[in-house]
XYZ file of C-alpha atoms in Angstrom:
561
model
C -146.654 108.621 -153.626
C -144.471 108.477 -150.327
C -143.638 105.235 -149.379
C -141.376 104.605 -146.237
C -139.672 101.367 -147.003
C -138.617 99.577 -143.262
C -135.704 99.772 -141.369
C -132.914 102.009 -142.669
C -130.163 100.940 -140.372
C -126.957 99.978 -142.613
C -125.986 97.708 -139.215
C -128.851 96.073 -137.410
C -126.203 94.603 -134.695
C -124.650 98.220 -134.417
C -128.435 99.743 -133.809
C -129.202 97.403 -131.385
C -125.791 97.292 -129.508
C -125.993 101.277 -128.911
C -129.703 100.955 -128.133
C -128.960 98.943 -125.290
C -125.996 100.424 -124.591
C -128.028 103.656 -123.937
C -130.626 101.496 -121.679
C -128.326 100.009 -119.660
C -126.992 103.851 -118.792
C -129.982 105.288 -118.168
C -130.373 102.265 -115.751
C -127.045 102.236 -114.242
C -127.515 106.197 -113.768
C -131.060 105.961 -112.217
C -130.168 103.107 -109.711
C -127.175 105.457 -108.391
C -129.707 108.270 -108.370
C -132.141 106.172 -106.565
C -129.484 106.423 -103.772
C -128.153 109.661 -103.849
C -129.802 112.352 -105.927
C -126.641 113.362 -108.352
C -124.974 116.608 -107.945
C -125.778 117.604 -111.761
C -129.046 117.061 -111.022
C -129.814 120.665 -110.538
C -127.208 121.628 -112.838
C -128.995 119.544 -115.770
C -132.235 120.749 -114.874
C -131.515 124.512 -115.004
C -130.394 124.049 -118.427
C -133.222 121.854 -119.712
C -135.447 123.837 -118.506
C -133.786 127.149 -120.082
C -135.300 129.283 -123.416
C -131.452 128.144 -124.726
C -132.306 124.461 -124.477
C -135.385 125.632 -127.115
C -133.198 127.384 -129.271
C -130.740 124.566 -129.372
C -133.546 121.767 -130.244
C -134.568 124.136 -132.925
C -130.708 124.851 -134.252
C -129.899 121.337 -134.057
C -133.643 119.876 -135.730
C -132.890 122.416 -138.574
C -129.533 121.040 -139.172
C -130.455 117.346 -138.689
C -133.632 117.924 -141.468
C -131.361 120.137 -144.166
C -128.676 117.515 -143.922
C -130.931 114.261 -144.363
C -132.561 116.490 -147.549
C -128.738 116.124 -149.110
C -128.799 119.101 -150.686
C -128.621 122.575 -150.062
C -131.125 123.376 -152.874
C -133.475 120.231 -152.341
C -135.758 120.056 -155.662
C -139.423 118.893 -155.465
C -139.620 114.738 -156.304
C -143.463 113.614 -156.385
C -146.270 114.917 -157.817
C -147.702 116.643 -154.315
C -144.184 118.493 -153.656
C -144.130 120.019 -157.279
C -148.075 120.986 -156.816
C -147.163 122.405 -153.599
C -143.631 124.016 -154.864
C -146.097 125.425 -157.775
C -148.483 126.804 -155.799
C -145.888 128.652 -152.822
C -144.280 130.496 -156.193
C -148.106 131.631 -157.165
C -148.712 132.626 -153.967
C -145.249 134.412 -153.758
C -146.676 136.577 -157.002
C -149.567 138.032 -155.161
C -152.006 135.559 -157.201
C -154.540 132.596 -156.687
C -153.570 131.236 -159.986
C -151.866 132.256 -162.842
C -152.867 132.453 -167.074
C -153.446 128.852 -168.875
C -150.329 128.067 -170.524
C -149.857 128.062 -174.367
C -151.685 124.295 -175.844
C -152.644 123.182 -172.188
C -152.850 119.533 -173.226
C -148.975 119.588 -173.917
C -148.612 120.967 -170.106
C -150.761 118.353 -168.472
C -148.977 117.077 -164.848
C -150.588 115.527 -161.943
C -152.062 117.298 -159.202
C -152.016 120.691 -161.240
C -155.114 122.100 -162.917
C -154.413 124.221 -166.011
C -157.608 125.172 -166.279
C -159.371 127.989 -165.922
C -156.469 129.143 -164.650
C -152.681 127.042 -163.638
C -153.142 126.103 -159.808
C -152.723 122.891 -157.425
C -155.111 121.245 -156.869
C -154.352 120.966 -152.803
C -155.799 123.003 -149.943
C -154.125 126.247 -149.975
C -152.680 126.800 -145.865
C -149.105 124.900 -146.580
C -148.897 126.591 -149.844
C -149.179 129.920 -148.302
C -146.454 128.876 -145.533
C -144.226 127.480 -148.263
C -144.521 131.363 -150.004
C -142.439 132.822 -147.627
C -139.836 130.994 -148.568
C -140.643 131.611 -152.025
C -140.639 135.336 -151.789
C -136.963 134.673 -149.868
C -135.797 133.131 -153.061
C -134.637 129.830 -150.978
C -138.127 127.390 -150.701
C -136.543 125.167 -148.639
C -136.498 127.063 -146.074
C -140.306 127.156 -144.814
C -140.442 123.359 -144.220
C -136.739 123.846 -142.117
C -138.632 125.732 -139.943
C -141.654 124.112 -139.447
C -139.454 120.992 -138.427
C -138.004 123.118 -136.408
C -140.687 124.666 -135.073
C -142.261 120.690 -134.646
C -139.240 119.769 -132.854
C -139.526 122.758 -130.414
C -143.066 122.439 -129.686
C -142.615 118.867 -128.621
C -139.573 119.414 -126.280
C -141.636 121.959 -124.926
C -144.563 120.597 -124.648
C -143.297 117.352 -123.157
C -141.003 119.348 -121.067
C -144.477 121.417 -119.353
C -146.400 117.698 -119.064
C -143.529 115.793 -117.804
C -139.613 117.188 -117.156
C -136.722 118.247 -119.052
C -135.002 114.709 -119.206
C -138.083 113.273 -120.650
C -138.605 116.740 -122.732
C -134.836 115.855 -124.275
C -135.301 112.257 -124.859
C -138.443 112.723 -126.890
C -137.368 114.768 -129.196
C -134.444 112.323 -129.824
C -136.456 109.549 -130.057
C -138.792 111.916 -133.050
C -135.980 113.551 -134.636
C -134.103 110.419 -135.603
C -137.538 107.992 -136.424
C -137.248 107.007 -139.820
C -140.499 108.953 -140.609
C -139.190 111.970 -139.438
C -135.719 112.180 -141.196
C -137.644 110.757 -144.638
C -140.644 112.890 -144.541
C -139.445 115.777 -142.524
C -137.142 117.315 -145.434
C -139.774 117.800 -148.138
C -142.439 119.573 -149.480
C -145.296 117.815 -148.009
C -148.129 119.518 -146.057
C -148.186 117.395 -143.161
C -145.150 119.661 -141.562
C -147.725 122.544 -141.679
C -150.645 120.549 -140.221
C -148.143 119.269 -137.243
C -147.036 122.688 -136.422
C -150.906 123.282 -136.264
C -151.423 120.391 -133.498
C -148.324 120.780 -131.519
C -149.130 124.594 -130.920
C -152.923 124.298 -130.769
C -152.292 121.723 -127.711
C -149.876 124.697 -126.445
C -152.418 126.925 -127.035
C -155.411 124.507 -125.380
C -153.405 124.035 -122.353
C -152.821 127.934 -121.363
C -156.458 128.707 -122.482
C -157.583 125.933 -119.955
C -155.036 127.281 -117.349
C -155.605 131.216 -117.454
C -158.668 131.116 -119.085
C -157.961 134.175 -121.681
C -160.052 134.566 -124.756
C -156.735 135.084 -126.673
C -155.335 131.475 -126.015
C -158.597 130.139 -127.118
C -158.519 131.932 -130.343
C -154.947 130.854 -131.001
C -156.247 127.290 -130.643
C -159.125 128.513 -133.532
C -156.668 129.389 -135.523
C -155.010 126.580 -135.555
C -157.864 124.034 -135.947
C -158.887 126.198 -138.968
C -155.327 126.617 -140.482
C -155.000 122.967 -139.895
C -158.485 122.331 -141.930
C -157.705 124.285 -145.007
C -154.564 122.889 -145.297
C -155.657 119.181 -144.838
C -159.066 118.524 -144.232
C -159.246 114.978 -143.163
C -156.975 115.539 -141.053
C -157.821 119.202 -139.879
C -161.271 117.081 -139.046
C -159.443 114.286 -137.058
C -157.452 116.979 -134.965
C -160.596 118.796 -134.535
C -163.315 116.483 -132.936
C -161.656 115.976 -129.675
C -160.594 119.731 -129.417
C -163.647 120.449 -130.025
C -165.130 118.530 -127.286
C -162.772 119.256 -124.651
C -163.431 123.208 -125.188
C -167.082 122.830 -125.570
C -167.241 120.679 -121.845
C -164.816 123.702 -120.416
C -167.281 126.719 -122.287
C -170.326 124.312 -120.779
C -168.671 124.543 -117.068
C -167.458 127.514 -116.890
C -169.736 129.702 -119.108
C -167.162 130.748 -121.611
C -169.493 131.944 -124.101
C -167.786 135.510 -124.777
C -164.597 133.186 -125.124
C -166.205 130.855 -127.942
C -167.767 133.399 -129.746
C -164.408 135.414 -129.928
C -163.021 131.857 -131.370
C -165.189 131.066 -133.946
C -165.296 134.001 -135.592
C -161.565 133.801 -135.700
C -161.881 129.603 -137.262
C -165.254 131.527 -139.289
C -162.261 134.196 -140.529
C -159.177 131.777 -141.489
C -161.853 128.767 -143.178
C -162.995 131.903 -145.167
C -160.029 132.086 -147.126
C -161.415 128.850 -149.002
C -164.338 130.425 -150.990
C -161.818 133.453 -152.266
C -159.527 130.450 -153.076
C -162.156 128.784 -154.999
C -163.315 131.556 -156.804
C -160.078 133.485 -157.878
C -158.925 130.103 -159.362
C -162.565 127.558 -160.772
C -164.363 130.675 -161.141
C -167.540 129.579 -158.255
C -166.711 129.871 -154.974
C -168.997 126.469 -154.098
C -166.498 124.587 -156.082
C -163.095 124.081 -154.867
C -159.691 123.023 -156.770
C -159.638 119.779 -155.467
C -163.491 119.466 -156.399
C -162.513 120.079 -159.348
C -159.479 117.980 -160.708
C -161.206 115.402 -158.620
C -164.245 115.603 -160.966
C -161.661 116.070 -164.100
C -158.782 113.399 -163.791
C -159.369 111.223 -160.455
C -163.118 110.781 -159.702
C -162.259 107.636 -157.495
C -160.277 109.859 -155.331
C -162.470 110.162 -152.233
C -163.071 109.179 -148.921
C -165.107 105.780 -148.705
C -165.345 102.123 -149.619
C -165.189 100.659 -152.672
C -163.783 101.868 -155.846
C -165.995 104.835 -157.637
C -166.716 103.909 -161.549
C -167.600 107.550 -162.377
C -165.219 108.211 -165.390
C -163.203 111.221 -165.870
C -164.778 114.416 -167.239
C -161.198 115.320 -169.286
C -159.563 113.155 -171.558
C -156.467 111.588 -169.720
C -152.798 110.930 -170.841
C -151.430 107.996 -171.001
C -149.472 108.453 -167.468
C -152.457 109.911 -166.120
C -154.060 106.910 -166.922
C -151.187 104.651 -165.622
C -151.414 106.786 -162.089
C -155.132 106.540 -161.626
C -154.670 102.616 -162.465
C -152.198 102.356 -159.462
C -154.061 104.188 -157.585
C -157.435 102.928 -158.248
C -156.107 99.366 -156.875
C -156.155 100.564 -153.267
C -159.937 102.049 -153.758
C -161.017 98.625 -155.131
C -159.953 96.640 -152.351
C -161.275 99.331 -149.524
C -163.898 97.769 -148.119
C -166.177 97.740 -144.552
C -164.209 94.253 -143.954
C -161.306 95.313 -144.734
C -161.283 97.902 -142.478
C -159.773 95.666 -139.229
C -156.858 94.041 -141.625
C -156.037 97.605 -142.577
C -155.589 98.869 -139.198
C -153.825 96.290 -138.470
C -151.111 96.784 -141.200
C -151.117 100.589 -140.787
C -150.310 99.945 -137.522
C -147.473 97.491 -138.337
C -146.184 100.421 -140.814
C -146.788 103.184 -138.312
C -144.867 101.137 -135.889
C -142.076 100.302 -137.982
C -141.976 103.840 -139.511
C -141.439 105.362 -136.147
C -139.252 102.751 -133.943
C -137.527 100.737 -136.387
C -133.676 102.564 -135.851
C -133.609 100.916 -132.657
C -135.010 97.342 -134.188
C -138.358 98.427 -132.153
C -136.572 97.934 -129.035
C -138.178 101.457 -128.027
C -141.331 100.525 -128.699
C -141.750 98.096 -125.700
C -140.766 101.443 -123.607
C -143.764 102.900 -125.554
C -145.870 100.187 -123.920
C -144.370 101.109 -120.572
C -145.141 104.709 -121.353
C -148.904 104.041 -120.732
C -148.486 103.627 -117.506
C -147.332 107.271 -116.960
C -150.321 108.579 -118.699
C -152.485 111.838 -117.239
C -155.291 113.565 -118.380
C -153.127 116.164 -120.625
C -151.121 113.207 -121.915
C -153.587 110.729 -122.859
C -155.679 113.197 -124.658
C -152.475 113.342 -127.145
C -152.032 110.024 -127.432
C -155.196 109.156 -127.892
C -155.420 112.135 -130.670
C -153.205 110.636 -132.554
C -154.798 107.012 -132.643
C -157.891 108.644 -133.845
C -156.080 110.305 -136.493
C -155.159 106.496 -137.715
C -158.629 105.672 -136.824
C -159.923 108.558 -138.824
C -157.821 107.919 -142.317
C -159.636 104.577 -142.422
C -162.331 105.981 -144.320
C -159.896 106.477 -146.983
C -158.107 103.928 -149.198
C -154.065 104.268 -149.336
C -151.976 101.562 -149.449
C -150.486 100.342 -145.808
C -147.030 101.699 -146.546
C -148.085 105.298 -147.203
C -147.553 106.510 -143.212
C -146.771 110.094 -143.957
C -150.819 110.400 -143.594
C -149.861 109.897 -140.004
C -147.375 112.055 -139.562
C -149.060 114.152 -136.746
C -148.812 111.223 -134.566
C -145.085 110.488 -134.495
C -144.368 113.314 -131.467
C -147.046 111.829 -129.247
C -145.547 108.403 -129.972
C -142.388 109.875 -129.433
C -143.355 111.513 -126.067
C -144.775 108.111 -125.172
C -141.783 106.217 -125.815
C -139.582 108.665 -123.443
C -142.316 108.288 -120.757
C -141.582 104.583 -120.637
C -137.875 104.872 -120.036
C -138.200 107.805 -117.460
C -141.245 105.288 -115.661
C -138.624 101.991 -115.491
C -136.113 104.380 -114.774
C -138.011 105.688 -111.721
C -138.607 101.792 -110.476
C -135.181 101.051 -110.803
C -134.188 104.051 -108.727
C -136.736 103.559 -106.361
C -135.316 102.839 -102.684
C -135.198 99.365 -101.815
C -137.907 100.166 -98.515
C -140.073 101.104 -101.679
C -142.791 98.659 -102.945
C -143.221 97.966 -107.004
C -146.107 100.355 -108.103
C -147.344 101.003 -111.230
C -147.965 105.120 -109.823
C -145.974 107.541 -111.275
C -145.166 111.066 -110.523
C -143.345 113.700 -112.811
C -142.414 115.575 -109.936
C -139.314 113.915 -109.005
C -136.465 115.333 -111.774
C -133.375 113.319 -109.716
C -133.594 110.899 -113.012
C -133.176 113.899 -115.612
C -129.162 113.062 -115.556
C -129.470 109.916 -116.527
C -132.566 110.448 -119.223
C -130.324 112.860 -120.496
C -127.002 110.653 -120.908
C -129.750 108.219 -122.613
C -130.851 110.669 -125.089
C -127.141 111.321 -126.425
C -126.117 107.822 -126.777
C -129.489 107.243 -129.209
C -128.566 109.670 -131.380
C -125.610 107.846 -132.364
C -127.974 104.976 -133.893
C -129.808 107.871 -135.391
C -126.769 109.026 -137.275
C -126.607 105.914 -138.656
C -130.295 106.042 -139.734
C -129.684 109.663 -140.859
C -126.670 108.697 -143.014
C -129.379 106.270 -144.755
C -131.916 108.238 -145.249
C -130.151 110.828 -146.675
C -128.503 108.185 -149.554
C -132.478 107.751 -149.863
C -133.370 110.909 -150.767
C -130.494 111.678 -152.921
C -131.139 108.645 -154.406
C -135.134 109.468 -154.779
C -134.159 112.564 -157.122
C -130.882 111.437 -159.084
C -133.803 110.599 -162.301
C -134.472 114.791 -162.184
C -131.359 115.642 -161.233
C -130.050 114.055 -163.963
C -133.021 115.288 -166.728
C -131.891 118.855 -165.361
C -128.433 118.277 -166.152
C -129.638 117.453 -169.484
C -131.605 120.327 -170.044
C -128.725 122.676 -169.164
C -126.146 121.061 -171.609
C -128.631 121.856 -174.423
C -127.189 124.492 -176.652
C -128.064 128.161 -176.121
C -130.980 129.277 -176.819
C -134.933 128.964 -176.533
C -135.636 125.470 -176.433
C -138.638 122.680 -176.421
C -138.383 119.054 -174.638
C -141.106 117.075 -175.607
C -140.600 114.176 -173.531
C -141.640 110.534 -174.132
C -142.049 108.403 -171.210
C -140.974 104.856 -170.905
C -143.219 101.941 -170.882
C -142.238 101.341 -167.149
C -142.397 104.929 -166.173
C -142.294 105.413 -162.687
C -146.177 106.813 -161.822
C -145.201 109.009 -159.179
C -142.402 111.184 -160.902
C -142.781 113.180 -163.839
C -140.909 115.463 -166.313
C -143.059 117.596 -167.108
C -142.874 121.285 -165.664
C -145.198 124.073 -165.186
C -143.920 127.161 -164.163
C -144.493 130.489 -162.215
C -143.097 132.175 -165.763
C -143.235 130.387 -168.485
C -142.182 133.382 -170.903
C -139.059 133.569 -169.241
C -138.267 129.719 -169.124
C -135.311 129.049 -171.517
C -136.565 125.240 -172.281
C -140.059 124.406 -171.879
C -140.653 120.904 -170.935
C -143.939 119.227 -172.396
C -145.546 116.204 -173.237
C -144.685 114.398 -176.718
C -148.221 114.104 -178.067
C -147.081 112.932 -181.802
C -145.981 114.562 -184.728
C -148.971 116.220 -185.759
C -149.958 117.936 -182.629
C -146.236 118.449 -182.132
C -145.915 120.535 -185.507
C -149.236 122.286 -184.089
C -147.338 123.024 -180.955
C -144.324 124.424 -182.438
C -146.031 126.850 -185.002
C -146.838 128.674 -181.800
C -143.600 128.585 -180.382
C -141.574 129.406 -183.929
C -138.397 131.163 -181.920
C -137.817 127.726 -179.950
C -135.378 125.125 -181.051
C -137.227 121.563 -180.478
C -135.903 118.458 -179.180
C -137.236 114.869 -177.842
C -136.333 113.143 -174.582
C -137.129 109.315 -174.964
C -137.109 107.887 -171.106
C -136.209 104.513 -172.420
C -133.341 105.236 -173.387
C -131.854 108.100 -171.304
C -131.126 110.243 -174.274
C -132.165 113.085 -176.400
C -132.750 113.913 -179.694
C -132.885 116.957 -182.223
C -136.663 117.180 -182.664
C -137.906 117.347 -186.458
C -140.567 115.431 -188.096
C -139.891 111.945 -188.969
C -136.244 112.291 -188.303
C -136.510 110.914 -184.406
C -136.989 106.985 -183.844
């Protein structure tokens, strides 16, 4: 599963030396404002405020993401990216799901049902983004965008709520959060769901400004995109949308308006029951349902750890996942509830600010200060959506299930430094107040010179994360490179996993076309199912992969250790 592990910085007295180094200049630069407004005042703020400055944070996010991925064809690690991978190349055929494979048992990988039909077993709205990108023959290129799309959406978004100085420093502060750079490149859902938030509060605030039934329909949209790609989260993003429109329908007598909406969130959550019944067969019963019932019963929100066994027989890795797993669910409880906030916090925290030695963060405190109406009702979005994952177990360290929140942190965290800025600027006739107005852009220069000295600790963080990654993959880059030097040829890999198999990875592959796949990579399942296995597939030459030690073998009975 996705694990952030801490701070990333190679040099933790280089980090901090350039974080203060960019403090002291946005300091420096917003006392001399204070005095005299700076001639490239007006000049910065024309081209903050400019549709190039958006296509420049997009440009730049895209390059930023592909890089820290460390590869220009970036392969699928975990279990969720190869269900989702999977699923975008179903899609991509037209298809819910395609034909069981030949002796499903020997095909048997996590998070992918093989019967009735092969599908994952998540939500289906990041899938179908992730398509796209399939049917370009290049799926790396749908979650590119969406980061791209994320890192637009926030500039301009905190550019509308606050100014272009603040605009630029938040997305600095995002891009380069150890979060970001780890889970941005990568197959995960949460850059579809964060693209959903981002552009439903876009949406919100020009419905609540014009009033226009369209705007409120694009925010239906994307609640209901949101929810059928992750529901917990879908439901956490949600609640206080909800709330907010149905107080402004209430006032105003929008009724025409709502209507309009939820027939358009009615449309897009109906694309669940077609999903359900093109690939279980009963449109009550989802995919998730499903596998949930078949291989991970335990896997639901609540307390405690569910005994219900498994409806299908397990494999032995299967068995050593749902064991890890389980150990969260067990210890899950009402009172633990408090002591895990706590340490998702202290993960969130570190996950977000820890490239400046959570220095930032203390600016983040500031930033509450600043808060409006518009603002708070992000920020406080966001700690519900930490709230809300509380009524499921995951271990602290698994952030990415917060995800959504990192811009409104990040947004927070550039507040604070534009609010000390604007005290330190403040003319010396002036009293100390704790009032803050967004009006004033004299300190955009200087938020501005801020934001490019951080991103030289977030190269440093980038240059990290990116060893991380291509570390993270070098065990299936590797099995690849074996699989190509096999001789030519039809081939089977039955593979053996070692006794300290990693629980998140896997060998095994499913794929789109499995009649055109020159080795087929399946489970070893012994010698007599084996032989069983390879009566079907006669025109294959067979070999073994043994984990434990790296190598593998020319497969025939009793002639393999």
């Amino acid at each position: 599963m996705p694990v952030f592990r801490g701070t990333v910085s190679p040099s933790i007295r280089r980090v901090i030396i350039l974080t203060f180094a960019a403090i002291l200049l946005v300091a420096a630069m917003a006392h001399l404002a204070g005095r005299a407004p700076s001639p490239q005042t007006a000049t910065s703020e024309r081209a903050l405020g400019s549709g190039g400055a958006v296509a420049g944070v997009f440009a730049a996010t895209f390059v930023v993401m592909w890089y820290s991925w460390g590869s220009a064809h970036p392969i699928p690690v975990v279990h969720d990216e190869m269900a989702y991978a999977l699923q975008a190349q179903i899609f991509a055929r037209g298809v819910w799901g395609l034909p069981s494979p030949v002796a499903p048992a020997f095909w048997e990988q996590p998070y992918i049902l093989l019967q009735p039909v092969m599908a994952a077993k998540y939500f289906p709205g990041h899938a179908l983004v992730l398509s796209l990108g399939a049917l370009a023959g290049w799926l790396p290129l749908m979650p590119l965008v969406m980061q791209s799309i994320n890192g637009s959406l926030l500039f301009m978004l905190a550019r509308r709520t606050a100014n272009g100085g603040v605009a630029m420093l938040a997305w600095v502060v995002w891009l380069f959060s150890p979060m970001v750079l780890y889970f941005g490149p990568s197959y995960y859902s949460e850059a579809t769901t964060t693209v959903c938030w981002l552009a439903g509060w876009w949406a919100l605030l020009n419905w609540r400004e014009t009033r226009r039934a369209t705007w409120l329909c694009a925010v239906a949209f994307l609640v209901g995109w949101g929810a059928i790609t992750r529901p917990l989260t879908g439901l956490a993003y949600a609640i206080p949308v909800g709330v907010l429109v149905l107080r402004d329908v209430l006032r105003g007598h929008q009724w025409r308006s709502l209507a309009m909406a939820m027939l358009v969130g009615a449309l897009v959550m109906g694309i669940l029951p077609l999903w359900s019944a093109r690939t279980t067969g009963d449109w009550r019963t989802t995919p998730l349902a499903l596998y949930t019932r078949e291989y991970m019963p335990y896997d639901l929100p609540g307390f405690g750890l569910t005994t219900t066994p498994p409806t299908h027989s397990l494999t032995p890795e299967m068995a050593h996942l749902n064991q890890t797993l389980m150990a969260s669910h067990s210890g899950h409880t009402p009172a633990a509830v408090p002591g895990a906030l706590i340490q998702r916090s202290r993960y969130l925290w570190e996950s977000t600010w820890s490239v400046s030695s959570g220095v930032l963060s203390i600016f983040a405190l500031l930033g509450l200060l600043t808060l409006t109406g518009t603002t708070a009702f992000a920020v406080g979005s966001s700690v519900w959506l930490l709230v809300v994952y509380l009524t499921f177990a995951t271990p602290a360290k698994w952030t990415l299930y917060y995800y959504e929140a990192v811009p409104a942190l990040a947004f927070l965290t550039a507040s604070g430094v534009a609010w000390a800025a604007a005290q330190l600027g403040r003319p010396r006739a002036v009293a100390y107040s704790s009032s803050f107005s967004w009006a004033s852009t004299r300190y955009q220069p200087a938020l501005l010179a801020g934001a490019l000295v951080l991103i030289l600790p977030g190269l440093a963080a980038l240059q990290a994360i990116q060893a991380v990654h291509r570390n993270d993959r070098k065990p299936l880059i590797e099995f690849n490179g074996l699989l190509a030097s096999l001789p030519g040829g039809k081939a089977v890999m039955f593979v053996r996993h070692a006794p300290d198999h990693d629980p998140h990875l896997t060998f095994i592959r499913n794929s789109p076309d499995v009649s055109r796949d020159r080795v087929w990579v399946v489970y070893d399942r012994g010698e007599v199912e084996n032989a069983e296995f390879l009566d079907r597939a006669k025109d294959r030459r067979a070999y073994l992969f043994d984990e434990a030690q790296g190598r593998a073998y020319l497969y025939e009975p009793h002639s393999v250790p």
